[in-house]
mmCIF file of C-alpha atoms in Angstrom:
data_model
loop_
_atom_site.group_PDB
_atom_site.id
_atom_site.type_symbol
_atom_site.label_atom_id
_atom_site.label_comp_id
_atom_site.label_asym_id
_atom_site.label_seq_id
_atom_site.Cartn_x
_atom_site.Cartn_y
_atom_site.Cartn_z
ATOM 1 C CA MET A 1 -157.522 -16.642 22.327
ATOM 2 C CA PRO A 2 -153.328 -17.425 21.210
ATOM 3 C CA SER A 3 -152.369 -20.810 21.071
ATOM 4 C CA SER A 4 -150.068 -21.908 23.899
ATOM 5 C CA PRO A 5 -148.577 -24.956 25.210
ATOM 6 C CA PHE A 6 -150.013 -24.045 28.595
ATOM 7 C CA ARG A 7 -153.528 -24.214 27.430
ATOM 8 C CA ARG A 8 -152.734 -27.622 25.571
ATOM 9 C CA PRO A 9 -152.030 -30.186 28.720
ATOM 10 C CA MET A 10 -151.424 -32.959 25.897
ATOM 11 C CA ALA A 11 -148.930 -30.864 24.267
ATOM 12 C CA LEU A 12 -147.199 -29.692 27.183
ATOM 13 C CA PHE A 13 -147.314 -33.505 28.493
ATOM 14 C CA GLY A 14 -145.720 -34.768 24.933
ATOM 15 C CA LEU A 15 -142.855 -32.094 25.403
ATOM 16 C CA ALA A 16 -142.053 -33.363 28.883
ATOM 17 C CA ALA A 17 -141.888 -37.049 27.955
ATOM 18 C CA ALA A 18 -139.960 -35.953 24.701
ATOM 19 C CA LEU A 19 -137.128 -34.319 26.819
ATOM 20 C CA LEU A 20 -137.247 -36.815 29.717
ATOM 21 C CA MET A 21 -136.287 -39.658 27.182
ATOM 22 C CA ALA A 22 -134.071 -37.974 25.421
ATOM 23 C CA THR A 23 -132.233 -36.523 28.855
ATOM 24 C CA PRO A 24 -130.287 -39.833 29.926
ATOM 25 C CA GLU A 25 -129.106 -40.724 26.422
ATOM 26 C CA VAL A 26 -127.798 -36.887 25.768
ATOM 27 C CA ARG A 27 -126.209 -35.844 29.042
ATOM 28 C CA ALA A 28 -125.007 -39.617 30.936
ATOM 29 C CA ALA A 29 -121.557 -38.780 29.884
ATOM 30 C CA ALA A 30 -121.423 -35.070 30.861
ATOM 31 C CA PHE A 31 -119.101 -33.724 33.040
ATOM 32 C CA ASP A 32 -118.772 -30.222 34.548
ATOM 33 C CA ILE A 33 -115.373 -29.343 35.679
ATOM 34 C CA ASP A 34 -115.498 -28.508 39.308
ATOM 35 C CA PRO A 35 -113.479 -25.577 40.035
ATOM 36 C CA ASP A 36 -113.098 -26.457 43.457
ATOM 37 C CA HIS A 37 -111.276 -29.479 42.704
ATOM 38 C CA SER A 38 -109.386 -29.019 39.454
ATOM 39 C CA PHE A 39 -105.436 -27.613 38.935
ATOM 40 C CA VAL A 40 -103.668 -26.062 36.340
ATOM 41 C CA GLU A 41 -100.516 -25.735 37.348
ATOM 42 C CA PHE A 42 -97.316 -25.133 35.772
ATOM 43 C CA ARG A 43 -93.570 -25.706 36.490
ATOM 44 C CA ILE A 44 -90.444 -24.172 34.971
ATOM 45 C CA ALA A 45 -86.986 -24.403 35.574
ATOM 46 C CA HIS A 46 -85.287 -21.446 37.867
ATOM 47 C CA LEU A 47 -81.991 -21.192 36.180
ATOM 48 C CA GLY A 48 -81.772 -24.860 36.052
ATOM 49 C CA TYR A 49 -80.939 -24.918 39.574
ATOM 50 C CA SER A 50 -84.456 -25.659 41.037
ATOM 51 C CA VAL A 51 -88.158 -25.635 39.928
ATOM 52 C CA LEU A 52 -90.619 -22.671 40.270
ATOM 53 C CA LYS A 53 -94.338 -23.592 40.087
ATOM 54 C CA GLY A 54 -97.435 -21.941 39.626
ATOM 55 C CA ARG A 55 -101.100 -22.265 38.833
ATOM 56 C CA PHE A 56 -103.855 -20.505 37.363
ATOM 57 C CA ASN A 57 -106.597 -20.139 40.074
ATOM 58 C CA VAL A 58 -110.045 -19.903 37.634
ATOM 59 C CA VAL A 59 -110.424 -22.873 35.552
ATOM 60 C CA ARG A 60 -113.822 -23.684 34.032
ATOM 61 C CA GLY A 61 -114.868 -26.210 31.257
ATOM 62 C CA SER A 62 -116.855 -29.472 30.656
ATOM 63 C CA PHE A 63 -115.963 -32.977 29.246
ATOM 64 C CA ASP A 64 -118.101 -35.919 27.945
ATOM 65 C CA PHE A 65 -117.037 -39.219 28.582
ATOM 66 C CA ASP A 66 -118.923 -42.450 27.751
ATOM 67 C CA GLU A 67 -117.755 -45.998 29.281
ATOM 68 C CA LYS A 68 -119.302 -47.632 26.020
ATOM 69 C CA ASN A 69 -117.467 -45.333 23.773
ATOM 70 C CA PRO A 70 -114.496 -43.875 25.416
ATOM 71 C CA ALA A 71 -113.201 -43.128 21.880
ATOM 72 C CA ALA A 72 -115.863 -40.094 21.666
ATOM 73 C CA ALA A 73 -114.552 -38.792 25.020
ATOM 74 C CA ALA A 74 -114.025 -35.130 24.449
ATOM 75 C CA ILE A 75 -112.787 -31.963 26.810
ATOM 76 C CA THR A 76 -113.208 -28.062 26.488
ATOM 77 C CA MET A 77 -111.556 -26.146 29.074
ATOM 78 C CA GLU A 78 -110.430 -22.703 29.693
ATOM 79 C CA VAL A 79 -108.422 -20.603 32.503
ATOM 80 C CA GLU A 80 -108.388 -16.930 33.101
ATOM 81 C CA THR A 81 -105.033 -16.047 32.635
ATOM 82 C CA THR A 82 -105.095 -13.183 35.282
ATOM 83 C CA SER A 83 -105.400 -15.695 37.942
ATOM 84 C CA ILE A 84 -101.918 -16.628 37.487
ATOM 85 C CA ASP A 85 -100.370 -17.405 40.804
ATOM 86 C CA THR A 86 -97.194 -17.935 41.647
ATOM 87 C CA ASN A 87 -97.455 -16.933 45.566
ATOM 88 C CA HIS A 88 -95.346 -13.935 44.807
ATOM 89 C CA ALA A 89 -97.150 -10.084 43.650
ATOM 90 C CA LYS A 90 -94.618 -8.651 41.810
ATOM 91 C CA ARG A 91 -93.597 -11.440 40.214
ATOM 92 C CA ASP A 92 -97.123 -12.722 38.910
ATOM 93 C CA LYS A 93 -97.469 -8.749 37.768
ATOM 94 C CA HIS A 94 -94.550 -9.106 35.674
ATOM 95 C CA LEU A 95 -96.026 -12.684 34.196
ATOM 96 C CA ARG A 96 -99.192 -10.661 33.345
ATOM 97 C CA SER A 97 -97.637 -8.125 31.366
ATOM 98 C CA GLY A 98 -96.768 -7.790 27.896
ATOM 99 C CA ASP A 99 -93.227 -9.962 28.887
ATOM 100 C CA PHE A 100 -94.998 -13.073 29.316
ATOM 101 C CA LEU A 101 -98.992 -13.862 29.089
ATOM 102 C CA ASP A 102 -99.933 -9.999 28.146
ATOM 103 C CA VAL A 103 -103.472 -10.613 29.796
ATOM 104 C CA GLU A 104 -105.086 -7.749 29.091
ATOM 105 C CA ARG A 105 -104.857 -9.072 25.073
ATOM 106 C CA TYR A 106 -104.907 -12.441 25.856
ATOM 107 C CA PRO A 107 -107.438 -12.748 28.855
ATOM 108 C CA LYS A 108 -108.302 -16.672 28.326
ATOM 109 C CA ALA A 109 -106.193 -20.045 27.654
ATOM 110 C CA THR A 110 -107.903 -22.768 26.353
ATOM 111 C CA PHE A 111 -107.694 -26.323 25.648
ATOM 112 C CA LYS A 112 -110.282 -28.019 22.897
ATOM 113 C CA SER A 113 -109.423 -31.591 22.418
ATOM 114 C CA VAL A 114 -109.864 -33.232 18.893
ATOM 115 C CA SER A 115 -109.357 -37.152 19.890
ATOM 116 C CA PHE A 116 -109.066 -39.144 22.415
ATOM 117 C CA VAL A 117 -107.690 -42.866 22.373
ATOM 118 C CA GLU A 118 -108.188 -45.004 25.198
ATOM 119 C CA ASN A 119 -105.985 -47.618 26.472
ATOM 120 C CA GLY A 120 -107.231 -49.044 30.188
ATOM 121 C CA GLY A 121 -107.135 -46.118 32.678
ATOM 122 C CA THR A 122 -104.760 -44.362 30.429
ATOM 123 C CA GLY A 123 -105.198 -42.365 27.089
ATOM 124 C CA ARG A 124 -103.776 -39.942 24.756
ATOM 125 C CA MET A 125 -105.259 -36.829 24.548
ATOM 126 C CA SER A 126 -105.066 -34.776 21.152
ATOM 127 C CA GLY A 127 -106.340 -31.159 20.924
ATOM 128 C CA ASP A 128 -105.498 -27.497 20.385
ATOM 129 C CA LEU A 129 -103.895 -25.310 22.885
ATOM 130 C CA THR A 130 -104.588 -21.664 22.771
ATOM 131 C CA LEU A 131 -101.997 -19.609 24.686
ATOM 132 C CA HIS A 132 -100.973 -16.093 24.209
ATOM 133 C CA GLY A 133 -103.091 -15.752 21.151
ATOM 134 C CA VAL A 134 -101.504 -18.669 19.578
ATOM 135 C CA THR A 135 -103.282 -22.181 18.991
ATOM 136 C CA ARG A 136 -101.201 -25.200 18.207
ATOM 137 C CA ARG A 137 -102.035 -29.294 18.488
ATOM 138 C CA VAL A 138 -100.958 -30.479 21.308
ATOM 139 C CA GLU A 139 -100.749 -34.559 22.286
ATOM 140 C CA PHE A 140 -100.179 -35.578 25.585
ATOM 141 C CA PRO A 141 -100.971 -38.830 27.892
ATOM 142 C CA VAL A 142 -103.881 -38.587 30.410
ATOM 143 C CA THR A 143 -104.499 -40.890 33.361
ATOM 144 C CA LEU A 144 -107.965 -41.512 34.829
ATOM 145 C CA ILE A 145 -107.557 -41.270 38.814
ATOM 146 C CA GLY A 146 -110.604 -42.274 39.637
ATOM 147 C CA SER A 147 -114.336 -42.251 39.098
ATOM 148 C CA GLY A 148 -117.210 -43.140 41.315
ATOM 149 C CA PRO A 149 -119.996 -41.664 43.239
ATOM 150 C CA ASP A 150 -119.355 -39.004 45.731
ATOM 151 C CA PRO A 151 -120.503 -38.737 49.428
ATOM 152 C CA TRP A 152 -123.178 -36.250 48.405
ATOM 153 C CA GLY A 153 -125.259 -37.649 45.739
ATOM 154 C CA GLY A 154 -123.116 -36.679 42.941
ATOM 155 C CA PHE A 155 -120.819 -38.745 40.308
ATOM 156 C CA ARG A 156 -117.425 -37.765 39.755
ATOM 157 C CA ARG A 157 -114.581 -38.581 37.281
ATOM 158 C CA GLY A 158 -110.896 -37.299 37.993
ATOM 159 C CA TYR A 159 -108.029 -37.306 35.328
ATOM 160 C CA GLU A 160 -104.325 -35.907 35.458
ATOM 161 C CA GLY A 161 -102.235 -35.322 32.355
ATOM 162 C CA HIS A 162 -98.863 -33.501 32.124
ATOM 163 C CA LEU A 163 -97.867 -31.582 28.886
ATOM 164 C CA GLU A 164 -94.544 -30.013 27.911
ATOM 165 C CA ILE A 165 -94.448 -27.071 25.941
ATOM 166 C CA VAL A 166 -91.611 -24.879 24.373
ATOM 167 C CA ARG A 167 -92.707 -21.272 25.600
ATOM 168 C CA ALA A 168 -91.393 -19.697 22.018
ATOM 169 C CA ASP A 169 -93.877 -21.560 20.220
ATOM 170 C CA TYR A 170 -96.656 -19.602 21.740
ATOM 171 C CA GLY A 171 -94.848 -16.320 21.585
ATOM 172 C CA ILE A 172 -93.851 -16.072 24.848
ATOM 173 C CA ALA A 173 -90.114 -15.680 24.376
ATOM 174 C CA HIS A 174 -88.868 -13.518 27.050
ATOM 175 C CA ASN A 175 -85.389 -14.784 27.941
ATOM 176 C CA LEU A 176 -85.025 -16.780 31.150
ATOM 177 C CA GLY A 177 -82.438 -18.910 30.122
ATOM 178 C CA PRO A 178 -82.069 -21.677 28.263
ATOM 179 C CA ALA A 179 -83.075 -24.178 31.197
ATOM 180 C CA ALA A 180 -86.401 -22.355 30.962
ATOM 181 C CA GLU A 181 -87.595 -22.651 27.499
ATOM 182 C CA ARG A 182 -89.497 -25.413 28.008
ATOM 183 C CA MET A 183 -92.038 -25.530 30.638
ATOM 184 C CA THR A 184 -94.257 -28.515 31.911
ATOM 185 C CA LEU A 185 -98.344 -27.995 32.730
ATOM 186 C CA ASP A 186 -99.659 -30.283 35.054
ATOM 187 C CA LEU A 187 -103.611 -30.813 34.827
ATOM 188 C CA PHE A 188 -105.642 -32.520 37.481
ATOM 189 C CA ILE A 189 -108.884 -32.329 36.085
ATOM 190 C CA GLU A 190 -112.215 -33.281 38.345
ATOM 191 C CA GLY A 191 -115.609 -33.316 36.758
ATOM 192 C CA ILE A 192 -119.287 -33.672 38.289
ATOM 193 C CA ARG A 193 -121.422 -35.755 36.252
ATOM 194 C CA ARG A 194 -124.493 -33.335 35.037
ATOM 195 C CA MET B 1 -83.291 30.221 61.186
ATOM 196 C CA TRP B 2 -85.055 26.815 61.794
ATOM 197 C CA LYS B 3 -88.614 28.108 61.144
ATOM 198 C CA ASN B 4 -90.265 30.157 58.101
ATOM 199 C CA THR B 5 -90.423 33.471 58.245
ATOM 200 C CA SER B 6 -92.761 36.059 56.026
ATOM 201 C CA THR B 7 -90.346 36.155 53.315
ATOM 202 C CA ARG B 8 -88.569 32.756 53.471
ATOM 203 C CA TYR B 9 -88.558 28.878 54.271
ATOM 204 C CA GLY B 10 -86.914 27.900 57.277
ATOM 205 C CA LEU B 11 -83.884 25.657 57.420
ATOM 206 C CA ILE B 12 -86.292 22.479 57.948
ATOM 207 C CA ALA B 13 -88.512 23.237 55.170
ATOM 208 C CA ARG B 14 -85.636 23.905 52.782
ATOM 209 C CA THR B 15 -83.754 20.551 54.174
ATOM 210 C CA LEU B 16 -87.062 18.263 53.637
ATOM 211 C CA HIS B 17 -87.607 20.166 50.021
ATOM 212 C CA TRP B 18 -84.144 19.653 48.535
ATOM 213 C CA SER B 19 -83.819 16.262 49.707
ATOM 214 C CA MET B 20 -86.975 15.039 48.577
ATOM 215 C CA ALA B 21 -86.701 16.543 45.085
ATOM 216 C CA PRO B 22 -83.675 14.692 43.889
ATOM 217 C CA LEU B 23 -85.252 11.806 45.684
ATOM 218 C CA LEU B 24 -88.595 11.969 43.967
ATOM 219 C CA PHE B 25 -86.877 12.415 40.481
ATOM 220 C CA GLY B 26 -84.920 9.755 41.217
ATOM 221 C CA LEU B 27 -87.189 7.040 42.686
ATOM 222 C CA ILE B 28 -89.441 7.967 39.232
ATOM 223 C CA LEU B 29 -86.309 7.427 36.916
ATOM 224 C CA LEU B 30 -85.533 4.439 38.947
ATOM 225 C CA GLY B 31 -88.962 2.885 38.708
ATOM 226 C CA LEU B 32 -89.167 3.402 35.121
ATOM 227 C CA TRP B 33 -85.942 1.997 34.457
ATOM 228 C CA MET B 34 -86.035 -1.113 36.612
ATOM 229 C CA THR B 35 -89.487 -2.318 35.167
ATOM 230 C CA GLY B 36 -87.989 -3.174 31.850
ATOM 231 C CA LEU B 37 -84.894 -4.742 33.155
ATOM 232 C CA GLU B 38 -83.845 -8.410 31.493
ATOM 233 C CA TYR B 39 -84.327 -11.326 33.986
ATOM 234 C CA HIS B 40 -80.831 -11.683 33.777
ATOM 235 C CA ASN B 41 -79.634 -8.147 34.553
ATOM 236 C CA PRO B 42 -77.498 -7.912 37.602
ATOM 237 C CA TRP B 43 -80.071 -5.028 38.804
ATOM 238 C CA TYR B 44 -82.988 -7.152 38.428
ATOM 239 C CA HIS B 45 -83.549 -7.741 42.024
ATOM 240 C CA ARG B 46 -81.350 -5.112 43.585
ATOM 241 C CA ALA B 47 -83.244 -1.930 41.835
ATOM 242 C CA PRO B 48 -86.478 -2.817 43.208
ATOM 243 C CA ALA B 49 -85.223 -3.420 46.422
ATOM 244 C CA ILE B 50 -83.383 0.221 46.500
ATOM 245 C CA HIS B 51 -86.944 1.612 44.912
ATOM 246 C CA GLU B 52 -88.281 -0.084 47.689
ATOM 247 C CA GLY B 53 -86.443 1.461 50.518
ATOM 248 C CA PHE B 54 -85.719 4.818 49.317
ATOM 249 C CA GLY B 55 -89.653 5.111 48.543
ATOM 250 C CA VAL B 56 -90.222 4.009 52.147
ATOM 251 C CA ILE B 57 -88.148 6.813 53.376
ATOM 252 C CA ALA B 58 -89.545 9.202 50.771
ATOM 253 C CA PHE B 59 -93.230 8.700 52.406
ATOM 254 C CA ALA B 60 -91.517 9.096 55.742
ATOM 255 C CA LEU B 61 -90.352 12.222 54.946
ATOM 256 C CA PHE B 62 -93.477 13.134 53.569
ATOM 257 C CA VAL B 63 -95.448 12.745 56.561
ATOM 258 C CA VAL B 64 -93.232 15.028 58.526
ATOM 259 C CA ARG B 65 -93.116 17.348 55.929
ATOM 260 C CA LEU B 66 -97.199 17.524 55.841
ATOM 261 C CA ILE B 67 -97.316 17.987 59.609
ATOM 262 C CA ARG B 68 -94.878 20.312 59.820
ATOM 263 C CA ARG B 69 -96.397 22.539 57.219
ATOM 264 C CA ARG B 70 -99.406 22.543 59.077
ATOM 265 C CA ILE B 71 -97.454 23.956 62.228
ATOM 266 C CA ASP B 72 -95.529 26.048 60.441
ATOM 267 C CA PRO B 73 -97.094 27.761 56.977
ATOM 268 C CA PRO B 74 -94.933 28.606 54.289
ATOM 269 C CA PRO B 75 -94.428 32.177 53.294
ATOM 270 C CA PRO B 76 -97.339 34.047 51.703
ATOM 271 C CA LEU B 77 -96.514 34.815 48.013
ATOM 272 C CA GLY B 78 -95.527 37.928 46.461
ATOM 273 C CA ALA B 79 -97.108 40.153 44.277
ATOM 274 C CA MET B 80 -98.468 38.248 41.099
ATOM 275 C CA PRO B 81 -101.493 37.428 39.042
ATOM 276 C CA GLU B 82 -104.259 35.589 40.034
ATOM 277 C CA TRP B 83 -104.157 32.788 37.654
ATOM 278 C CA GLU B 84 -100.520 32.161 39.034
ATOM 279 C CA ARG B 85 -101.793 32.039 42.643
ATOM 280 C CA VAL B 86 -104.465 29.443 41.901
ATOM 281 C CA ALA B 87 -101.993 27.463 39.627
ATOM 282 C CA ALA B 88 -99.483 27.117 42.364
ATOM 283 C CA ARG B 89 -102.201 26.276 45.102
ATOM 284 C CA TRP B 90 -103.287 23.285 42.691
ATOM 285 C CA THR B 91 -99.887 22.299 41.466
ATOM 286 C CA HIS B 92 -98.804 22.161 45.289
ATOM 287 C CA GLY B 93 -101.936 20.430 46.859
ATOM 288 C CA LEU B 94 -101.312 17.841 43.985
ATOM 289 C CA LEU B 95 -97.860 17.509 44.297
ATOM 290 C CA TYR B 96 -98.735 16.722 48.378
ATOM 291 C CA LEU B 97 -101.626 14.520 47.490
ATOM 292 C CA LEU B 98 -99.225 12.371 45.031
ATOM 293 C CA MET B 99 -96.187 12.335 47.002
ATOM 294 C CA GLY B 100 -98.257 10.549 49.606
ATOM 295 C CA ALA B 101 -100.476 8.695 47.304
ATOM 296 C CA THR B 102 -97.751 7.004 45.265
ATOM 297 C CA PRO B 103 -95.489 5.437 47.874
ATOM 298 C CA VAL B 104 -98.855 4.040 49.247
ATOM 299 C CA THR B 105 -99.797 2.425 45.911
ATOM 300 C CA GLY B 106 -96.316 0.955 45.403
ATOM 301 C CA TYR B 107 -96.461 -0.465 48.890
ATOM 302 C CA LEU B 108 -99.582 -2.466 47.774
ATOM 303 C CA ILE B 109 -97.706 -3.737 44.803
ATOM 304 C CA THR B 110 -95.231 -5.556 46.960
ATOM 305 C CA THR B 111 -97.468 -6.476 49.623
ATOM 306 C CA ALA B 112 -100.359 -7.681 47.731
ATOM 307 C CA LYS B 113 -99.763 -11.488 48.429
ATOM 308 C CA GLY B 114 -99.138 -10.513 51.671
ATOM 309 C CA ARG B 115 -95.068 -9.875 51.742
ATOM 310 C CA PRO B 116 -93.540 -7.354 53.841
ATOM 311 C CA VAL B 117 -91.788 -4.343 52.465
ATOM 312 C CA GLU B 118 -88.148 -4.818 53.395
ATOM 313 C CA VAL B 119 -86.062 -1.251 53.730
ATOM 314 C CA PHE B 120 -82.619 -2.209 53.427
ATOM 315 C CA GLY B 121 -82.477 -5.086 55.813
ATOM 316 C CA TRP B 122 -82.709 -2.364 58.435
ATOM 317 C CA PHE B 123 -86.441 -3.283 59.085
ATOM 318 C CA SER B 124 -89.722 -4.150 57.158
ATOM 319 C CA ILE B 125 -93.344 -3.067 56.955
ATOM 320 C CA PRO B 126 -95.550 -6.085 57.443
ATOM 321 C CA ALA B 127 -98.632 -6.355 54.323
ATOM 322 C CA PRO B 128 -101.911 -5.009 55.270
ATOM 323 C CA PHE B 129 -103.580 -8.095 54.417
ATOM 324 C CA ALA B 130 -102.868 -11.759 53.589
ATOM 325 C CA GLY B 131 -103.522 -11.185 49.848
ATOM 326 C CA LYS B 132 -105.870 -9.923 47.182
ATOM 327 C CA SER B 133 -106.379 -11.416 44.560
ATOM 328 C CA GLY B 134 -105.348 -8.905 41.461
ATOM 329 C CA LEU B 135 -104.591 -5.949 43.762
ATOM 330 C CA GLU B 136 -100.748 -5.639 42.481
ATOM 331 C CA ASP B 137 -101.861 -5.171 38.825
ATOM 332 C CA LEU B 138 -104.553 -2.606 39.861
ATOM 333 C CA ALA B 139 -101.802 -0.916 42.357
ATOM 334 C CA GLY B 140 -98.903 -1.140 39.335
ATOM 335 C CA GLN B 141 -101.295 1.083 36.937
ATOM 336 C CA ILE B 142 -102.053 3.380 39.654
ATOM 337 C CA HIS B 143 -98.727 3.594 40.633
ATOM 338 C CA LEU B 144 -97.292 4.177 37.261
ATOM 339 C CA VAL B 145 -100.055 7.001 36.527
ATOM 340 C CA PHE B 146 -99.219 8.795 39.993
ATOM 341 C CA GLY B 147 -95.660 8.594 39.462
ATOM 342 C CA ILE B 148 -95.661 9.903 36.108
ATOM 343 C CA THR B 149 -97.911 12.613 36.971
ATOM 344 C CA LEU B 150 -96.026 13.458 40.173
ATOM 345 C CA GLY B 151 -92.771 13.989 37.987
ATOM 346 C CA ALA B 152 -94.686 16.291 35.477
ATOM 347 C CA LEU B 153 -95.941 18.249 38.149
ATOM 348 C CA ALA B 154 -92.692 18.552 39.758
ATOM 349 C CA LEU B 155 -91.274 19.666 36.414
ATOM 350 C CA ALA B 156 -93.884 22.092 35.805
ATOM 351 C CA HIS B 157 -93.018 23.656 39.350
ATOM 352 C CA MET B 158 -89.443 23.834 38.663
ATOM 353 C CA ALA B 159 -90.309 25.469 35.254
ATOM 354 C CA ALA B 160 -92.510 28.147 37.442
ATOM 355 C CA ALA B 161 -89.921 28.711 39.904
ATOM 356 C CA LEU B 162 -87.113 29.266 37.145
ATOM 357 C CA LYS B 163 -89.613 31.485 35.284
ATOM 358 C CA HIS B 164 -90.267 33.640 38.472
ATOM 359 C CA HIS B 165 -86.529 33.881 38.990
ATOM 360 C CA PHE B 166 -85.205 34.873 35.731
ATOM 361 C CA PHE B 167 -88.044 36.428 33.926
ATOM 362 C CA HIS B 168 -90.024 38.353 36.915
ATOM 363 C CA ARG B 169 -86.532 38.532 38.983
ATOM 364 C CA ASP B 170 -88.674 37.897 41.999
ATOM 365 C CA ASP B 171 -88.137 35.820 45.197
ATOM 366 C CA VAL B 172 -90.330 32.754 44.631
ATOM 367 C CA LEU B 173 -87.109 30.701 44.360
ATOM 368 C CA ARG B 174 -84.804 32.603 46.403
ATOM 369 C CA ARG B 175 -86.850 32.020 49.575
ATOM 370 C CA MET B 176 -86.819 28.193 48.922
ATOM 371 C CA ALA B 177 -82.998 28.454 48.067
ATOM 372 C CA GLY B 178 -82.121 30.109 51.142
ATOM 373 C CA ALA B 179 -80.379 32.805 49.324
ATOM 374 C CA LEU B 180 -82.391 35.640 51.330
ATOM 375 C CA PRO B 181 -81.631 37.258 54.348
ATOM 376 C CA ASP B 182 -83.848 36.630 57.242
ATOM 377 C CA LYS B 183 -85.025 40.520 57.297
ATOM 378 C CA PRO B 184 -87.590 41.266 54.671
ATOM 379 C CA ASN B 185 -85.969 42.500 51.632
ATOM 380 C CA HIS B 186 -86.450 45.509 50.090
ATOM 381 C CA LEU B 187 -85.025 44.935 46.504
ATOM 382 C CA ASN B 188 -88.267 43.614 45.156
ATOM 383 C CA ALA B 189 -90.726 46.009 47.050
#
């Protein structure tokens, strides 16, 4: 008869005990980004006379945060570039085209942190932003909005961060005028602890 | 005079045909040109508005034309090889299909996020639904393929008409050009 853990109760028990003991330590600080309460938005000047706002509707990722070791905090997140939404069908179609995001070639934009320096409720996040197939190291301030239990038995933690980028650095150089060479990414990220 | 006879198209059919021919070629060329415009070009907003306005008119003319063709069938084709009849039937079928479907896909681009299509500020056509994610891209790709296919078929249709006129010297082009008498003509018998 072949050997199987299910035929060896003690081995199964040992495995389960090992998992149970390891779990709190490994997973206590892991958060999944809540796609319903996380927003990756952007702002860009319209001709220098006003501001155009938009967002990416599909956001996912996870982050780690341990109160005892904030410097170990890390985040990995991505957006689907096709989910760009500026509340205007023809403009969104143009933004997805080769003139801008080229979503067929670059369906995802990602951010992977490399370091986090905490200073009370704020911190500086440093990491690699990949947009339009170009990866660049960026650094920007993030602020803890709040953290605590939610009414449904979960535990949540939310941040905001704002990052200014130069479009041409990422090869998105379609001319929108001198006021619109830079743009700002506004991130509102809420995680649910696993 | 107004209706088709056994040898020529009537005035209504000819008016529809010859107004839609330049309109459709104009729309296709305008569409290809305007989608490449740079943001600061003065035509960046104006050209799509014109394209949409004339697109709605083209669709309205198409509907009239389709209904009218049912009521008042075209004159039968003269003597020609069977393959030409089959080719003509397929080309006309596809031309009609695309004359109807191309404006619809264009309408779905503009209205994909719930905005109406404006027709020269005279009136607007509301969006079919409040918004459908990604519809503008799918509709845009289909619109491009349909538009180019329509243009290519119309060129083939033109080439065939000219071939009949100059090589076979028959009445195929004349009966739409309006250069034939209403009575059956005997030159081509």
